[in-house]
């Protein structure tokens, strides 16, 4: 006696259809690379006007990673160029427990300018990255500085995701 296959074509098609409907209903879209507004980009000067060192390097790295995740090459020879100015980096205490800080609020504020191959400029003003980060301040100084470094990188990734979302998805 012959056994029926566990997964039938109808089942696979049905699951695919349900998945597609769920995906389209929640605001997400699947884009082809040909539908992207540009295929490669140059990341120009990123100016850091804050007192926090190396934010421009962290933002450059975050932008490069996010563009590459979205199928866009980052190259110095690209016709489309993105530049930025980081205006503010603020890390404030949100909550304490027994005199030990356990939550911080981090806000990064930056402006971006995209210049396309035709010379048209698109400005993205006041892109912010507000989020809450939890970590204790009762540890040794080296651990705290390492956590602060990770916190800055996370803030820059959040800013990069917002910028790329504004540039790519309409």
mmCIF file of C-alpha atoms in Angstrom:
data_model
loop_
_atom_site.group_PDB
_atom_site.id
_atom_site.type_symbol
_atom_site.label_atom_id
_atom_site.label_comp_id
_atom_site.label_asym_id
_atom_site.label_seq_id
_atom_site.Cartn_x
_atom_site.Cartn_y
_atom_site.Cartn_z
ATOM 1 C CA UNK A 1 0.000 0.000 0.000
ATOM 2 C CA UNK A 2 1.328 3.405 -0.997
ATOM 3 C CA UNK A 3 1.481 6.223 1.574
ATOM 4 C CA UNK A 4 0.336 9.739 0.785
ATOM 5 C CA UNK A 5 2.968 12.442 1.104
ATOM 6 C CA UNK A 6 2.838 14.346 4.378
ATOM 7 C CA UNK A 7 2.928 17.759 2.706
ATOM 8 C CA UNK A 8 0.654 18.135 -0.250
ATOM 9 C CA UNK A 9 0.895 20.873 -2.813
ATOM 10 C CA UNK A 10 -2.434 22.290 -1.647
ATOM 11 C CA UNK A 11 -1.219 22.526 1.933
ATOM 12 C CA UNK A 12 1.946 24.336 0.886
ATOM 13 C CA UNK A 13 -0.012 26.746 -1.317
ATOM 14 C CA UNK A 14 -2.504 27.380 1.480
ATOM 15 C CA UNK A 15 0.216 28.115 4.032
ATOM 16 C CA UNK A 16 1.979 30.400 1.540
ATOM 17 C CA UNK A 17 -1.234 32.293 0.870
ATOM 18 C CA UNK A 18 -1.978 32.763 4.582
ATOM 19 C CA UNK A 19 1.623 33.869 5.236
ATOM 20 C CA UNK A 20 1.432 36.363 2.344
ATOM 21 C CA UNK A 21 -1.845 37.810 3.627
ATOM 22 C CA UNK A 22 -0.479 38.147 7.156
ATOM 23 C CA UNK A 23 2.684 39.785 5.891
ATOM 24 C CA UNK A 24 0.835 42.305 3.744
ATOM 25 C CA UNK A 25 -1.710 43.076 6.475
ATOM 26 C CA UNK A 26 0.848 44.101 9.090
ATOM 27 C CA UNK A 27 2.552 46.848 7.091
ATOM 28 C CA UNK A 28 5.528 44.851 5.851
ATOM 29 C CA UNK A 29 6.271 44.605 2.163
ATOM 30 C CA UNK A 30 8.650 42.548 0.119
ATOM 31 C CA UNK A 31 10.602 44.616 -2.397
ATOM 32 C CA UNK A 32 12.669 43.478 -5.312
ATOM 33 C CA UNK A 33 16.104 44.962 -5.721
ATOM 34 C CA UNK A 34 14.971 46.516 -9.012
ATOM 35 C CA UNK A 35 12.315 48.495 -7.094
ATOM 36 C CA UNK A 36 14.876 50.199 -4.858
ATOM 37 C CA UNK A 37 15.450 53.918 -5.556
ATOM 38 C CA UNK A 38 19.211 53.324 -5.997
ATOM 39 C CA UNK A 39 21.496 50.297 -6.140
ATOM 40 C CA UNK A 40 24.599 51.844 -4.624
ATOM 41 C CA UNK A 41 25.367 54.766 -2.365
ATOM 42 C CA UNK A 42 28.318 56.739 -1.098
ATOM 43 C CA UNK A 43 28.389 57.653 2.576
ATOM 44 C CA UNK A 44 29.935 61.094 2.718
ATOM 45 C CA UNK A 45 31.031 63.182 5.643
ATOM 46 C CA UNK A 46 29.358 62.577 8.979
ATOM 47 C CA UNK A 47 29.917 65.509 11.292
ATOM 48 C CA UNK A 48 29.753 64.946 15.056
ATOM 49 C CA UNK A 49 28.726 68.129 16.882
ATOM 50 C CA UNK A 50 28.363 66.370 20.239
ATOM 51 C CA UNK A 51 30.927 65.920 22.982
ATOM 52 C CA UNK A 52 30.657 62.119 22.639
ATOM 53 C CA UNK A 53 33.724 60.811 20.773
ATOM 54 C CA UNK A 54 33.574 58.578 17.679
ATOM 55 C CA UNK A 55 29.799 58.768 17.093
ATOM 56 C CA UNK A 56 30.469 59.580 13.440
ATOM 57 C CA UNK A 57 32.410 56.320 13.020
ATOM 58 C CA UNK A 58 29.662 54.306 14.701
ATOM 59 C CA UNK A 59 26.996 55.933 12.524
ATOM 60 C CA UNK A 60 29.038 55.271 9.367
ATOM 61 C CA UNK A 61 29.376 51.597 10.316
ATOM 62 C CA UNK A 62 25.671 51.295 11.159
ATOM 63 C CA UNK A 63 24.613 52.933 7.889
ATOM 64 C CA UNK A 64 26.922 50.678 5.879
ATOM 65 C CA UNK A 65 25.542 47.542 7.539
ATOM 66 C CA UNK A 66 21.907 48.601 7.114
ATOM 67 C CA UNK A 67 22.329 49.550 3.452
ATOM 68 C CA UNK A 68 23.992 46.213 2.766
ATOM 69 C CA UNK A 69 21.182 44.347 4.585
ATOM 70 C CA UNK A 70 18.745 46.057 2.220
ATOM 71 C CA UNK A 71 20.644 45.091 -0.930
ATOM 72 C CA UNK A 72 22.373 48.426 -1.555
ATOM 73 C CA UNK A 73 26.123 48.513 -2.116
ATOM 74 C CA UNK A 74 28.168 51.128 -0.282
ATOM 75 C CA UNK A 75 30.958 52.401 -2.493
ATOM 76 C CA UNK A 76 32.944 55.660 -2.755
ATOM 77 C CA UNK A 77 32.275 55.792 -6.511
ATOM 78 C CA UNK A 78 28.457 55.871 -6.249
ATOM 79 C CA UNK A 79 26.457 58.725 -7.794
ATOM 80 C CA UNK A 80 24.076 58.937 -4.816
ATOM 81 C CA UNK A 81 25.637 60.426 -1.681
ATOM 82 C CA UNK A 82 24.420 60.557 1.920
ATOM 83 C CA UNK A 83 25.913 62.927 4.494
ATOM 84 C CA UNK A 84 24.913 63.626 8.087
ATOM 85 C CA UNK A 85 25.322 65.895 11.086
ATOM 86 C CA UNK A 86 24.874 64.405 14.570
ATOM 87 C CA UNK A 87 23.557 67.262 16.720
ATOM 88 C CA UNK A 88 22.813 65.619 20.052
ATOM 89 C CA UNK A 89 23.613 62.569 22.138
ATOM 90 C CA UNK A 90 21.911 62.480 25.512
ATOM 91 C CA UNK A 91 22.013 59.702 28.064
ATOM 92 C CA UNK A 92 19.853 60.412 31.100
ATOM 93 C CA UNK A 93 18.903 58.340 34.140
ATOM 94 C CA UNK A 94 15.342 57.030 34.132
ATOM 95 C CA UNK A 95 15.246 54.892 37.249
ATOM 96 C CA UNK A 96 17.313 53.897 40.236
ATOM 97 C CA UNK A 97 17.091 51.068 42.729
ATOM 98 C CA UNK A 98 18.816 51.483 46.082
ATOM 99 C CA UNK A 99 21.010 54.255 44.719
ATOM 100 C CA UNK A 100 22.077 52.236 41.658
ATOM 101 C CA UNK A 101 21.038 53.346 38.191
ATOM 102 C CA UNK A 102 19.255 50.552 36.341
ATOM 103 C CA UNK A 103 17.698 52.330 33.345
ATOM 104 C CA UNK A 104 18.947 55.009 31.013
ATOM 105 C CA UNK A 105 17.191 56.874 28.232
ATOM 106 C CA UNK A 106 19.318 57.500 25.156
ATOM 107 C CA UNK A 107 18.424 60.099 22.536
ATOM 108 C CA UNK A 108 20.423 60.716 19.378
ATOM 109 C CA UNK A 109 19.413 63.525 17.039
ATOM 110 C CA UNK A 110 20.811 63.889 13.524
ATOM 111 C CA UNK A 111 20.080 65.522 10.170
ATOM 112 C CA UNK A 112 20.744 63.759 6.861
ATOM 113 C CA UNK A 113 21.081 64.987 3.290
ATOM 114 C CA UNK A 114 20.792 62.671 0.294
ATOM 115 C CA UNK A 115 22.065 63.982 -3.053
ATOM 116 C CA UNK A 116 21.055 61.833 -6.010
ATOM 117 C CA UNK A 117 22.826 61.468 -9.371
ATOM 118 C CA UNK A 118 20.874 64.417 -10.819
ATOM 119 C CA UNK A 119 21.968 66.713 -7.985
ATOM 120 C CA UNK A 120 18.547 66.784 -6.280
ATOM 121 C CA UNK A 121 18.709 66.998 -2.495
ATOM 122 C CA UNK A 122 16.430 65.262 -0.047
ATOM 123 C CA UNK A 123 16.747 66.390 3.562
ATOM 124 C CA UNK A 124 15.779 64.296 6.561
ATOM 125 C CA UNK A 125 15.675 66.554 9.607
ATOM 126 C CA UNK A 126 15.619 65.616 13.292
ATOM 127 C CA UNK A 127 15.950 61.857 12.963
ATOM 128 C CA UNK A 128 15.898 60.647 16.555
ATOM 129 C CA UNK A 129 16.586 57.388 18.295
ATOM 130 C CA UNK A 130 14.829 57.384 21.641
ATOM 131 C CA UNK A 131 14.854 54.117 23.523
ATOM 132 C CA UNK A 132 15.316 52.822 27.048
ATOM 133 C CA UNK A 133 18.283 50.668 27.984
ATOM 134 C CA UNK A 134 18.630 48.710 31.201
ATOM 135 C CA UNK A 135 21.946 48.004 32.844
ATOM 136 C CA UNK A 136 23.264 48.334 36.347
ATOM 137 C CA UNK A 137 25.912 50.806 37.416
ATOM 138 C CA UNK A 138 27.221 48.721 40.309
ATOM 139 C CA UNK A 139 29.781 46.885 38.177
ATOM 140 C CA UNK A 140 33.422 47.781 37.644
ATOM 141 C CA UNK A 141 34.289 50.759 35.447
ATOM 142 C CA UNK A 142 35.623 48.700 32.510
ATOM 143 C CA UNK A 143 32.338 46.760 32.257
ATOM 144 C CA UNK A 144 30.317 49.973 32.420
ATOM 145 C CA UNK A 145 32.371 51.582 29.655
ATOM 146 C CA UNK A 146 31.947 48.478 27.478
ATOM 147 C CA UNK A 147 28.181 48.565 28.022
ATOM 148 C CA UNK A 148 28.105 52.267 27.179
ATOM 149 C CA UNK A 149 29.964 51.506 23.942
ATOM 150 C CA UNK A 150 27.347 48.886 23.034
ATOM 151 C CA UNK A 151 24.587 51.337 23.917
ATOM 152 C CA UNK A 152 26.037 53.944 21.530
ATOM 153 C CA UNK A 153 26.285 51.375 18.727
ATOM 154 C CA UNK A 154 22.677 50.332 19.308
ATOM 155 C CA UNK A 155 21.548 53.958 19.138
ATOM 156 C CA UNK A 156 23.405 54.460 15.847
ATOM 157 C CA UNK A 157 21.851 51.276 14.382
ATOM 158 C CA UNK A 158 18.415 52.567 15.339
ATOM 159 C CA UNK A 159 19.094 55.908 13.624
ATOM 160 C CA UNK A 160 20.439 54.087 10.551
ATOM 161 C CA UNK A 161 17.320 51.905 10.320
ATOM 162 C CA UNK A 162 15.073 54.966 10.493
ATOM 163 C CA UNK A 163 17.027 56.808 7.806
ATOM 164 C CA UNK A 164 17.146 53.859 5.427
ATOM 165 C CA UNK A 165 13.464 53.194 5.976
ATOM 166 C CA UNK A 166 12.694 56.822 5.072
ATOM 167 C CA UNK A 167 14.897 56.674 1.958
ATOM 168 C CA UNK A 168 13.911 53.296 0.573
ATOM 169 C CA UNK A 169 10.305 52.661 1.564
ATOM 170 C CA UNK A 170 7.681 55.176 0.584
#
